[in-house]
């Protein structure tokens, strides 16, 4: 056999082995091989092309904040020890971390602003396309904010709640955020006030953080990180919290519901539409349009059997937990969905959308449809969504997908068979209802050790680690130890694809957790929603804190983001730490260039706010450390073992 032929076969084998190694999801290797044959580049290919990645960037010691630079600090002492302005590695790393927090908080909170805008149009009677779907939830929000609800019409209550929500973004003065004051535990509020990190207004905290990181302003790492905590708290306890609360008001508070996950939800004989992004304002309207007789009939007129709508990432989580709409996958599957050759349109709003989707779509018949004025992608079809014409725009988008069906190339179609049934919709309200209307059964199970603790697992996918492996491994190891898992975002989708969101998964749990799950007929891992719905976890922790009289930092609880990658995740992790939660990160943040910043984050933070970061890429080791942390907390409780 010629040497060239041997080399070609070896390379093919090596690539195949690489494709098997990047994910535990069985849909991935075949579609990556298909992508290679068809000349398509994916995130994994681009990651390889980036090797080696910039060492200064990985350590966080490069600064591009002014035009004196870019500057970089060699942490090993062989190069410059200060930037041109005199900033040290400690200052540069802290500033870079803060800018990630600011961007993440801005992303979540701007999402909230969009939801509040729709709520405003409903409260003022100006938008017939949306409605108050959950009056009970709206009344509960009003009561939490101290707004009178008795003997008042729902629209009057809505307007008063709206007035408070508007002011959360940019109110003047030093008064703390109203939603934080309404939902955070009193002990936490007292501590944040004492430390001077009680947030005042969302936009103000983001702005101040950006100001502090400008050249010539704050250079003290501890001072910088303190404002980062303040900004993140504004996100978690107000921005993200409002996005969740008002989405519930407009679209319904989630209740347990069955759905199906993974790329096998796509169908060969239907028009396949994927909604991807984070904002339910668009996707819920797309769902309405798809289900209409008009659109179903139109699909049949072009030769399809109907329309299949599936979600991707967090807008998929929004649809599945309220409507049971299937979800095609999490972050790293967005390109693979198009590579199946069976998707007529990928409809996107914002956040976690790869610009490369336009290039991948151009190789198939798929249309990438952007809909947000703040999120344009070159090469995409732009149909701007307008809440004042919501039904009309949703139908236009669906019609565009339907008319694209005849262009599908059958020879390019390869839909994976893999899919898994799962349950979602475990809002705080749904969990309390399942417990009989009170947290007492959960507190009792924690007290007697039937359940050892609670861990929230959240976050993204990251090409630096094997897709879904850390998410699933960590969850499995913890439920084996009688630890209840709650979670959101891409973790929830990974858990769904791997059977952990089924009641049958209780068989994998320890005896105590299994007993509880089987009695309540629930999974040992509870899907609480999209990534802004991490605020549900905060509210649950707050409720446990108030019910037990313990601070959040004293509870047998922890958090984890095993495969995080986005700036939103940095803000999320930071507001959990600031709320007193021991928080595990599975991918290494860009802070290792500063010993001082690392010390603040993984040691000193605990003495200040009761929570700290713990970094460990190995999910087996992380599970053991998290369990040890929870058992240590249990020893200090009044129900100590």
Coordinates of C-alpha atoms in Angstrom, one line a residue:
X1 CA 0.0 0.0 0.0
X2 CA 1.5 3.4 -0.9
X3 CA 2.7 5.6 1.9
X4 CA 0.2 8.3 1.1
X5 CA -2.6 5.8 1.4
X6 CA -1.4 4.6 4.8
X7 CA -1.0 8.2 6.0
X8 CA -4.5 9.0 4.8
X9 CA -6.0 6.1 6.7
X10 CA -4.1 6.9 9.8
X11 CA -5.3 10.5 9.8
X12 CA -8.8 9.4 9.2
X13 CA -8.6 7.0 12.2
X14 CA -7.1 9.8 14.3
X15 CA -9.8 12.2 13.4
X16 CA -12.5 9.7 14.1
X17 CA -10.9 9.0 17.6
X18 CA -10.8 12.8 18.1
X19 CA -14.5 13.1 17.3
X20 CA -15.3 10.4 19.8
X21 CA -13.3 12.1 22.4
X22 CA -14.9 15.6 22.3
X23 CA -18.3 14.6 23.7
X24 CA -20.2 11.9 25.5
X25 CA -23.2 12.6 23.3
X26 CA -23.5 9.8 20.7
X27 CA -24.9 12.3 18.1
X28 CA -21.7 14.2 17.9
X29 CA -19.1 11.9 16.3
X30 CA -21.2 11.0 13.2
X31 CA -22.2 14.6 12.6
X32 CA -18.6 15.8 13.0
X33 CA -17.5 13.1 10.5
X34 CA -20.3 14.3 8.2
X35 CA -19.1 17.9 8.6
X36 CA -15.6 16.9 7.6
X37 CA -16.8 15.1 4.5
X38 CA -18.9 18.1 3.5
X39 CA -16.1 20.6 4.2
X40 CA -17.8 22.2 7.2
X41 CA -15.9 23.8 10.1
X42 CA -17.3 23.6 13.6
X43 CA -16.3 25.0 17.0
X44 CA -14.2 22.0 17.7
X45 CA -12.2 22.4 14.5
X46 CA -11.8 26.2 15.2
X47 CA -10.6 25.4 18.7
X48 CA -7.8 23.1 17.3
X49 CA -6.9 25.8 14.8
X50 CA -6.4 28.2 17.8
X51 CA -3.8 26.1 19.5
X52 CA -1.7 27.1 21.3
X53 CA -4.0 29.7 22.8
X54 CA -2.4 32.9 24.1
X55 CA -0.7 32.1 27.4
X56 CA -1.0 35.7 28.6
X57 CA -4.8 35.6 27.9
X58 CA -5.2 32.3 29.7
X59 CA -3.5 33.8 32.8
X60 CA -5.4 37.1 32.6
X61 CA -2.2 39.2 32.4
X62 CA -2.8 41.0 29.2
X63 CA -4.4 44.5 29.2
X64 CA -6.0 46.2 26.2
X65 CA -7.9 48.9 28.2
X66 CA -6.0 51.8 26.7
X67 CA -3.9 52.7 23.7
X68 CA -0.6 52.7 25.7
X69 CA -0.8 48.9 25.2
X70 CA -1.6 46.2 24.7
X71 CA 0.5 45.3 27.7
X72 CA 1.3 41.9 29.1
X73 CA 2.9 40.8 32.4
X74 CA 5.1 37.7 32.5
X75 CA 4.0 35.9 35.8
X76 CA 7.4 34.1 35.9
X77 CA 9.4 37.3 36.2
X78 CA 11.3 37.1 33.0
X79 CA 9.5 40.0 31.2
X80 CA 7.9 43.3 32.2
X81 CA 6.5 43.4 35.8
X82 CA 4.2 46.4 35.1
X83 CA 2.2 47.7 32.2
X84 CA 3.1 51.0 30.6
X85 CA 0.8 52.9 33.1
X86 CA 2.3 51.0 36.0
X87 CA -0.5 48.5 36.5
X88 CA 0.7 45.2 38.1
X89 CA -0.4 41.7 37.2
X90 CA -2.7 41.8 40.2
X91 CA -4.4 45.0 39.0
X92 CA -4.7 43.7 35.4
X93 CA -6.1 40.4 36.3
X94 CA -8.7 41.9 38.7
X95 CA -9.7 44.5 36.1
X96 CA -10.1 41.8 33.4
X97 CA -12.2 39.6 35.8
X98 CA -14.4 42.6 36.6
X99 CA -15.0 43.4 32.9
X100 CA -16.3 39.8 32.5
X101 CA -18.6 40.3 35.4
X102 CA -19.9 43.6 34.0
X103 CA -20.6 42.1 30.6
X104 CA -22.3 39.1 32.1
X105 CA -24.5 41.2 34.4
X106 CA -25.3 43.5 31.5
X107 CA -26.3 40.6 29.3
X108 CA -28.7 39.1 31.9
X109 CA -30.1 42.4 33.0
X110 CA -30.7 43.7 29.4
X111 CA -32.6 40.5 28.9
X112 CA -34.6 41.5 31.9
X113 CA -35.2 44.9 30.5
X114 CA -36.7 43.4 27.3
X115 CA -39.0 41.2 29.4
X116 CA -40.0 44.3 31.5
X117 CA -40.7 46.3 28.3
X118 CA -43.2 43.7 27.2
X119 CA -44.7 43.5 30.7
X120 CA -45.1 47.3 30.5
X121 CA -47.0 47.2 27.3
X122 CA -49.3 44.6 28.8
X123 CA -49.8 46.5 32.1
X124 CA -50.7 49.6 30.2
X125 CA -53.1 47.8 28.0
X126 CA -51.2 48.6 24.8
X127 CA -50.3 45.1 23.6
X128 CA -53.0 42.6 22.7
X129 CA -50.5 39.9 21.7
X130 CA -49.3 39.2 25.3
X131 CA -51.2 38.9 28.5
X132 CA -50.8 38.3 32.2
X133 CA -50.8 34.5 32.2
X134 CA -50.2 34.0 35.9
X135 CA -52.1 36.5 38.1
X136 CA -51.2 34.6 41.2
X137 CA -47.4 35.1 40.5
X138 CA -47.9 38.8 39.9
X139 CA -49.7 39.2 43.2
X140 CA -46.9 37.3 45.0
X141 CA -44.4 39.7 43.5
X142 CA -46.4 42.7 44.5
X143 CA -46.7 41.4 48.1
X144 CA -43.0 40.8 48.2
X145 CA -42.4 44.4 47.2
X146 CA -44.8 45.7 49.8
X147 CA -47.5 46.7 47.3
X148 CA -51.1 46.5 48.4
X149 CA -53.1 43.8 46.5
X150 CA -56.3 43.4 48.4
X151 CA -59.5 44.6 46.7
X152 CA -57.5 45.9 43.7
X153 CA -57.8 45.1 40.0
X154 CA -54.9 43.1 38.5
X155 CA -54.0 45.9 36.1
X156 CA -53.6 48.4 38.9
X157 CA -51.4 46.0 40.8
X158 CA -49.4 45.4 37.5
X159 CA -48.8 49.1 37.1
X160 CA -47.4 49.5 40.6
X161 CA -45.1 46.5 40.2
X162 CA -44.0 48.0 36.8
X163 CA -43.1 51.3 38.4
X164 CA -40.7 49.4 40.8
X165 CA -39.2 47.3 38.1
X166 CA -38.5 50.3 35.9
X167 CA -36.5 52.0 38.6
X168 CA -34.3 48.9 39.2
X169 CA -32.3 49.6 36.2
X170 CA -31.3 53.2 36.7
X171 CA -32.9 54.8 39.8
X172 CA -30.9 57.7 41.4
X173 CA -29.8 57.7 45.0
X174 CA -28.3 55.2 47.4
X175 CA -31.4 53.2 48.2
X176 CA -30.7 49.5 47.5
X177 CA -32.4 47.5 44.8
X178 CA -36.1 46.8 45.6
X179 CA -36.2 43.2 44.3
X180 CA -33.0 42.3 46.2
X181 CA -34.5 43.7 49.4
X182 CA -37.8 41.8 48.8
X183 CA -36.2 38.4 48.1
X184 CA -32.7 38.1 49.7
X185 CA -32.4 36.8 53.3
X186 CA -32.2 39.5 56.0
X187 CA -28.9 38.2 57.2
X188 CA -27.4 38.5 53.8
X189 CA -28.7 42.0 53.3
X190 CA -27.2 43.0 56.6
X191 CA -23.8 41.6 55.7
X192 CA -23.7 43.2 52.2
X193 CA -24.6 46.6 53.8
X194 CA -21.8 46.2 56.3
X195 CA -19.3 45.4 53.5
X196 CA -20.5 48.3 51.4
X197 CA -21.5 46.1 48.5
X198 CA -25.3 46.4 48.7
X199 CA -26.3 47.2 45.1
X200 CA -28.2 50.4 44.3
X201 CA -29.2 50.2 40.6
X202 CA -28.3 47.6 37.9
X203 CA -27.0 50.0 35.3
X204 CA -25.2 52.1 37.9
X205 CA -23.2 49.0 39.2
X206 CA -22.3 48.0 35.7
X207 CA -21.2 51.5 34.8
X208 CA -19.2 52.0 38.0
X209 CA -17.5 48.7 37.5
X210 CA -16.5 49.7 33.9
X211 CA -15.4 53.1 35.3
X212 CA -13.2 51.5 38.0
X213 CA -11.4 49.4 35.4
X214 CA -10.6 52.4 33.1
X215 CA -7.0 53.5 33.1
X216 CA -6.1 55.7 36.0
X217 CA -8.9 54.7 38.3
X218 CA -9.1 51.7 40.8
X219 CA -5.8 49.7 41.0
X220 CA -6.5 47.8 44.3
X221 CA -7.5 44.1 43.5
X222 CA -9.6 43.8 46.7
X223 CA -11.4 47.0 46.0
X224 CA -12.0 46.0 42.3
X225 CA -13.3 42.6 43.3
X226 CA -15.6 44.1 45.9
X227 CA -17.3 46.2 43.2
X228 CA -17.4 43.1 41.0
X229 CA -19.4 41.3 43.8
X230 CA -21.7 44.3 44.0
X231 CA -22.4 44.3 40.3
X232 CA -23.0 40.5 40.2
X233 CA -25.4 40.8 43.1
X234 CA -27.4 43.4 41.1
X235 CA -27.6 40.8 38.3
X236 CA -28.6 37.8 40.4
X237 CA -31.0 39.4 42.9
X238 CA -32.6 41.9 40.5
X239 CA -31.7 41.6 36.8
X240 CA -31.9 37.8 36.4
X241 CA -34.6 37.6 39.1
X242 CA -36.8 40.1 37.2
X243 CA -36.3 38.2 33.9
X244 CA -37.5 35.0 35.6
X245 CA -40.4 36.6 37.6
X246 CA -41.9 38.5 34.7
X247 CA -41.5 35.7 32.3
X248 CA -43.5 33.6 34.7
X249 CA -46.2 36.4 34.8
X250 CA -46.4 36.7 31.0
X251 CA -46.0 33.0 30.0
X252 CA -46.9 31.0 33.1
X253 CA -44.9 29.7 36.1
X254 CA -43.5 26.3 35.1
X255 CA -45.0 23.1 36.5
X256 CA -43.6 19.6 36.0
X257 CA -43.9 18.7 32.3
X258 CA -42.5 15.9 30.1
X259 CA -40.4 16.7 27.0
X260 CA -37.9 15.0 24.7
X261 CA -34.2 16.0 24.3
X262 CA -31.5 15.6 21.7
X263 CA -31.2 15.9 17.9
X264 CA -33.4 12.8 17.3
X265 CA -36.4 15.1 17.9
X266 CA -36.0 16.4 14.3
X267 CA -38.1 14.7 11.7
X268 CA -37.5 13.8 8.1
X269 CA -40.9 14.6 6.7
X270 CA -41.7 17.8 8.5
X271 CA -40.6 21.4 8.3
X272 CA -38.0 21.6 11.1
X273 CA -37.5 25.0 12.9
X274 CA -35.1 25.6 15.8
X275 CA -35.4 28.5 18.2
X276 CA -32.1 29.4 19.7
X277 CA -31.0 32.1 22.2
X278 CA -32.5 33.2 25.5
X279 CA -35.5 35.4 25.3
X280 CA -39.0 33.8 25.5
X281 CA -40.8 36.8 24.1
X282 CA -40.0 35.6 20.5
X283 CA -39.9 31.9 21.0
X284 CA -43.3 31.6 22.7
X285 CA -44.9 33.4 19.8
X286 CA -43.1 31.2 17.3
X287 CA -44.6 28.2 19.2
X288 CA -48.1 29.7 18.9
X289 CA -47.6 30.3 15.2
X290 CA -46.3 26.8 14.5
X291 CA -49.3 25.3 16.2
X292 CA -51.8 27.3 14.2
X293 CA -53.9 25.6 11.6
X294 CA -52.9 28.2 9.0
X295 CA -49.2 27.4 9.3
X296 CA -49.7 23.7 9.5
X297 CA -51.8 23.8 6.4
X298 CA -49.2 25.9 4.6
X299 CA -46.5 23.3 5.5
X300 CA -48.6 20.5 4.0
X301 CA -49.1 22.5 0.9
X302 CA -45.4 22.4 0.2
X303 CA -45.2 18.7 0.7
X304 CA -44.4 18.4 4.4
X305 CA -46.3 16.4 7.0
X306 CA -46.4 19.4 9.3
X307 CA -44.0 21.4 11.4
X308 CA -41.6 20.3 14.1
X309 CA -40.4 23.1 16.5
X310 CA -37.4 22.4 18.7
X311 CA -35.4 24.5 21.0
X312 CA -31.7 25.1 21.5
X313 CA -29.9 26.4 24.6
X314 CA -31.9 28.5 27.0
X315 CA -34.8 29.7 24.7
X316 CA -35.3 26.0 24.3
X317 CA -35.4 25.7 28.1
X318 CA -38.0 28.4 28.2
X319 CA -40.3 26.6 25.7
X320 CA -39.9 23.1 27.1
X321 CA -40.6 24.0 30.7
X322 CA -43.8 25.7 29.8
X323 CA -45.0 23.9 26.7
X324 CA -43.2 20.6 26.6
X325 CA -41.6 21.5 23.3
X326 CA -38.6 19.2 22.5
X327 CA -35.1 20.5 22.8
X328 CA -32.5 19.6 20.1
X329 CA -29.4 20.2 22.2
X330 CA -27.2 22.6 24.2
X331 CA -24.5 25.1 23.2
X332 CA -22.1 22.9 21.3
X333 CA -24.8 21.3 19.2
X334 CA -26.1 24.4 17.5
X335 CA -23.9 23.9 14.4
X336 CA -24.5 20.1 14.4
X337 CA -28.3 20.7 14.1
X338 CA -27.7 22.4 10.8
X339 CA -25.3 19.7 9.7
X340 CA -28.1 17.2 9.9
X341 CA -29.3 18.8 6.7
X342 CA -32.9 18.6 8.0
X343 CA -33.4 22.1 9.5
X344 CA -35.3 24.7 7.4
X345 CA -34.6 27.6 9.8
X346 CA -32.7 28.4 12.9
X347 CA -34.4 31.4 14.5
X348 CA -32.2 33.3 17.0
X349 CA -32.6 36.2 19.4
X350 CA -29.4 36.8 21.5
X351 CA -26.6 35.3 23.6
X352 CA -24.6 32.1 23.0
X353 CA -25.3 32.2 19.3
X354 CA -22.2 31.4 17.2
X355 CA -21.6 33.8 14.3
X356 CA -20.3 30.8 12.4
X357 CA -23.9 29.5 12.1
X358 CA -24.3 31.7 9.0
X359 CA -21.4 30.0 7.4
X360 CA -22.6 26.6 8.2
X361 CA -26.2 27.4 7.1
X362 CA -24.8 28.7 3.7
X363 CA -23.5 25.1 3.0
X364 CA -27.1 23.7 3.3
X365 CA -30.5 25.0 2.5
X366 CA -31.0 26.2 6.1
X367 CA -31.9 29.9 6.7
X368 CA -30.4 31.5 9.8
X369 CA -32.9 34.2 10.8
X370 CA -31.8 36.9 13.2
X371 CA -34.6 38.8 14.9
X372 CA -33.0 41.3 17.4
X373 CA -31.8 44.8 16.6
X374 CA -28.9 44.2 19.0
X375 CA -27.8 40.9 17.4
X376 CA -27.0 41.0 13.7
X377 CA -24.9 38.3 12.0
X378 CA -23.4 38.8 8.5
X379 CA -24.9 36.3 6.1
X380 CA -28.2 35.8 8.0
X381 CA -31.7 36.7 7.0
X382 CA -32.8 39.5 9.3
X383 CA -36.5 39.6 10.2
X384 CA -36.7 42.1 13.1
X385 CA -39.2 41.0 15.7
X386 CA -41.6 43.7 17.0
X387 CA -43.6 43.1 20.1
X388 CA -46.2 45.5 18.8
X389 CA -46.7 43.1 15.8
X390 CA -45.8 39.9 17.6
X391 CA -48.3 37.5 15.8
X392 CA -47.6 39.0 12.4
X393 CA -43.8 38.7 12.8
X394 CA -43.9 35.2 14.2
X395 CA -46.0 34.0 11.2
X396 CA -43.6 35.7 8.8
X397 CA -40.7 33.9 10.3
X398 CA -42.5 30.5 10.3
X399 CA -43.7 31.1 6.7
X400 CA -40.1 31.8 5.7
X401 CA -39.1 28.4 7.1
X402 CA -42.0 26.6 5.5
X403 CA -41.2 28.1 2.0
X404 CA -37.7 26.8 2.4
X405 CA -38.7 23.2 2.8
X406 CA -38.7 22.3 -0.9
X407 CA -35.1 23.4 -1.1
X408 CA -34.0 20.6 1.3
X409 CA -31.4 18.2 -0.3
X410 CA -32.5 14.7 0.7
X411 CA -29.0 13.3 0.1
X412 CA -27.6 15.6 2.8
X413 CA -30.1 14.6 5.5
X414 CA -28.8 12.6 8.4
X415 CA -30.9 12.9 11.5
X416 CA -29.5 11.0 14.6
X417 CA -31.8 8.6 16.3
X418 CA -30.8 9.5 19.8
X419 CA -33.4 11.2 22.0
X420 CA -34.5 10.9 25.6
X421 CA -37.6 11.6 27.6
X422 CA -37.2 13.9 30.5
X423 CA -39.1 16.1 33.0
X424 CA -38.7 19.9 33.6
X425 CA -40.7 22.7 35.1
X426 CA -39.5 22.5 38.7
X427 CA -39.9 26.1 39.7
X428 CA -39.7 27.0 43.3
X429 CA -43.5 27.1 43.4
X430 CA -43.8 23.6 41.8
X431 CA -41.3 22.2 44.3
X432 CA -43.1 23.7 47.3
X433 CA -46.4 22.3 45.9
X434 CA -44.9 18.9 45.5
X435 CA -43.8 19.0 49.1
X436 CA -47.4 19.7 50.2
X437 CA -47.2 23.5 50.3
X438 CA -44.3 24.0 52.7
X439 CA -40.6 23.5 52.8
X440 CA -40.9 21.6 56.1
X441 CA -40.5 18.1 54.5
X442 CA -37.3 19.2 52.7
X443 CA -36.0 20.8 55.9
X444 CA -36.9 17.6 57.8
X445 CA -35.0 15.4 55.2
X446 CA -32.0 17.6 55.5
X447 CA -32.2 17.6 59.3
X448 CA -32.3 13.8 59.6
X449 CA -29.8 13.2 56.8
X450 CA -32.1 11.5 54.3
X451 CA -30.9 14.2 52.0
X452 CA -27.4 15.3 52.8
X453 CA -27.5 18.6 51.0
X454 CA -28.4 20.5 47.8
X455 CA -26.2 21.4 44.9
X456 CA -27.0 23.7 42.0
X457 CA -25.3 22.7 38.8
X458 CA -25.4 25.3 36.1
X459 CA -23.6 26.7 33.1
X460 CA -22.5 26.2 29.5
X461 CA -20.6 23.7 27.3
X462 CA -16.9 24.4 26.6
X463 CA -14.7 22.9 23.9
X464 CA -11.8 22.8 26.3
X465 CA -13.5 19.8 28.0
X466 CA -15.5 16.8 26.8
X467 CA -19.0 18.0 26.1
X468 CA -21.5 17.0 28.9
X469 CA -19.0 14.7 30.6
X470 CA -18.4 16.9 33.6
X471 CA -22.1 17.9 33.8
X472 CA -23.3 14.4 33.9
X473 CA -20.4 12.8 36.0
X474 CA -20.6 15.4 38.7
X475 CA -24.4 15.0 39.0
X476 CA -24.2 11.2 39.1
X477 CA -21.5 11.2 41.8
X478 CA -23.4 13.6 44.0
X479 CA -26.9 11.9 43.8
X480 CA -25.1 8.7 44.7
X481 CA -24.2 10.5 47.9
X482 CA -27.8 11.5 48.7
X483 CA -27.4 15.1 47.5
X484 CA -30.3 16.6 45.6
X485 CA -29.4 18.4 42.4
X486 CA -31.1 21.4 41.0
X487 CA -29.9 23.2 37.9
X488 CA -30.4 25.2 34.8
X489 CA -29.1 26.0 31.3
X490 CA -26.9 23.7 29.3
X491 CA -26.4 21.5 32.4
X492 CA -30.1 20.8 32.4
X493 CA -30.0 19.8 28.7
X494 CA -27.0 17.5 29.3
X495 CA -28.8 15.9 32.2
X496 CA -31.9 15.4 30.1
X497 CA -30.0 13.8 27.2
X498 CA -28.4 11.3 29.7
X499 CA -31.6 10.3 31.5
X500 CA -31.0 12.1 34.8
X501 CA -34.2 14.1 34.5
X502 CA -36.5 11.0 34.6
X503 CA -38.0 9.7 37.8
X504 CA -36.4 6.3 36.9
X505 CA -33.0 8.0 37.6
X506 CA -33.8 7.7 41.3
X507 CA -32.3 4.2 41.0
X508 CA -28.9 5.8 40.6
X509 CA -29.3 7.8 43.8
X510 CA -28.3 7.0 47.3
X511 CA -30.9 5.3 49.5
X512 CA -32.2 8.5 51.2
X513 CA -32.6 10.6 48.1
X514 CA -34.0 7.6 46.2
X515 CA -36.7 7.2 48.9
X516 CA -37.7 10.8 48.6
X517 CA -37.7 10.8 44.8
X518 CA -39.8 7.6 44.6
X519 CA -42.3 8.9 47.1
X520 CA -42.7 12.2 45.2
X521 CA -42.3 10.6 41.8
X522 CA -39.6 13.1 40.8
X523 CA -36.1 12.8 39.4
X524 CA -33.0 13.2 41.6
X525 CA -32.0 16.1 39.4
X526 CA -34.5 18.9 39.0
X527 CA -34.6 21.1 35.9
X528 CA -35.3 24.7 37.2
X529 CA -35.1 26.5 33.9
X530 CA -32.8 28.7 31.7
X531 CA -29.6 30.4 32.9
X532 CA -31.4 33.6 34.1
X533 CA -33.5 31.1 36.2
X534 CA -30.5 30.7 38.5
X535 CA -32.5 33.3 40.4
X536 CA -34.9 30.5 41.2
X537 CA -32.0 28.7 43.0
X538 CA -31.3 32.0 44.9
X539 CA -34.9 32.3 45.9
X540 CA -35.0 28.6 47.1
X541 CA -31.8 29.2 49.2
X542 CA -33.4 32.4 50.6
X543 CA -36.5 30.5 51.5
X544 CA -34.5 27.8 53.3
X545 CA -32.5 30.5 55.0
X546 CA -35.5 32.3 56.3
X547 CA -37.3 29.1 57.3
X548 CA -34.3 27.7 59.3
X549 CA -32.9 31.0 60.7
X550 CA -29.6 30.0 59.1
X551 CA -27.6 32.2 56.8
X552 CA -27.2 30.8 53.2
X553 CA -23.5 30.3 54.0
X554 CA -24.5 27.9 56.9
X555 CA -26.7 25.7 54.8
X556 CA -25.5 22.3 53.4
X557 CA -25.4 23.6 49.9
X558 CA -23.0 24.3 47.1
X559 CA -22.9 25.4 43.4
X560 CA -21.1 24.3 40.4
X561 CA -20.4 25.3 36.8
X562 CA -18.5 22.3 35.4
X563 CA -18.2 23.4 31.8
X564 CA -18.7 27.2 31.9
X565 CA -17.4 29.5 29.1
X566 CA -19.4 32.8 29.0
X567 CA -19.1 36.1 30.8
X568 CA -22.6 35.5 32.1
X569 CA -21.3 32.5 33.9
X570 CA -18.7 34.6 35.6
X571 CA -21.4 36.9 36.9
X572 CA -23.5 33.9 38.0
X573 CA -20.6 32.3 39.9
X574 CA -19.8 35.7 41.5
X575 CA -23.3 36.4 42.8
X576 CA -23.5 32.8 44.2
X577 CA -20.2 33.4 46.0
X578 CA -21.3 36.8 47.2
X579 CA -24.6 35.1 48.4
X580 CA -22.5 32.7 50.6
X581 CA -22.3 29.7 48.4
X582 CA -19.2 27.4 47.9
X583 CA -19.0 27.5 44.1
X584 CA -17.1 25.0 42.0
X585 CA -15.7 25.9 38.5
X586 CA -14.7 23.1 36.2
X587 CA -12.8 25.2 33.6
X588 CA -10.1 27.5 34.8
X589 CA -10.9 31.2 34.8
X590 CA -8.2 33.7 33.5
X591 CA -6.9 34.7 36.9
X592 CA -3.9 32.5 37.5
X593 CA -1.5 35.3 36.6
X594 CA -2.2 37.0 39.9
X595 CA -1.5 35.1 43.2
X596 CA -3.3 37.9 45.1
X597 CA -6.5 37.7 43.0
X598 CA -6.5 33.9 43.3
X599 CA -6.1 34.1 47.1
X600 CA -9.0 36.6 47.3
X601 CA -11.3 34.3 45.3
X602 CA -10.5 30.9 46.8
X603 CA -9.6 31.9 50.4
X604 CA -10.3 35.4 51.6
X605 CA -13.8 35.7 50.0
X606 CA -15.1 33.1 52.5
X607 CA -14.1 35.3 55.4
X608 CA -15.9 38.3 53.9
X609 CA -19.1 36.9 52.3
X610 CA -19.2 33.3 53.4
X611 CA -18.7 31.8 49.9
X612 CA -15.7 31.1 47.8
X613 CA -14.6 29.7 44.5
X614 CA -13.1 26.2 44.1
X615 CA -11.5 25.2 40.8
X616 CA -11.2 21.6 39.8
X617 CA -11.5 20.2 36.2
X618 CA -11.9 16.6 37.3
X619 CA -15.6 16.1 38.1
X620 CA -14.8 13.0 40.3
X621 CA -12.5 15.0 42.5
X622 CA -14.9 17.9 42.5
X623 CA -17.8 15.7 43.6
X624 CA -15.7 14.4 46.6
X625 CA -14.7 17.9 47.6
X626 CA -18.2 19.3 47.3
X627 CA -19.5 16.4 49.4
X628 CA -16.9 17.0 52.1
X629 CA -17.9 20.7 52.1
X630 CA -21.5 19.8 52.6
X631 CA -20.7 17.3 55.4
X632 CA -18.6 19.9 57.1
X633 CA -21.5 22.3 57.0
X634 CA -23.8 19.6 58.5
X635 CA -21.5 19.2 61.5
X636 CA -22.0 22.8 62.4
X637 CA -25.8 22.8 62.2
X638 CA -28.2 22.5 65.1
X639 CA -29.3 19.2 63.5
X640 CA -25.7 17.9 63.4
X641 CA -25.1 14.3 62.9

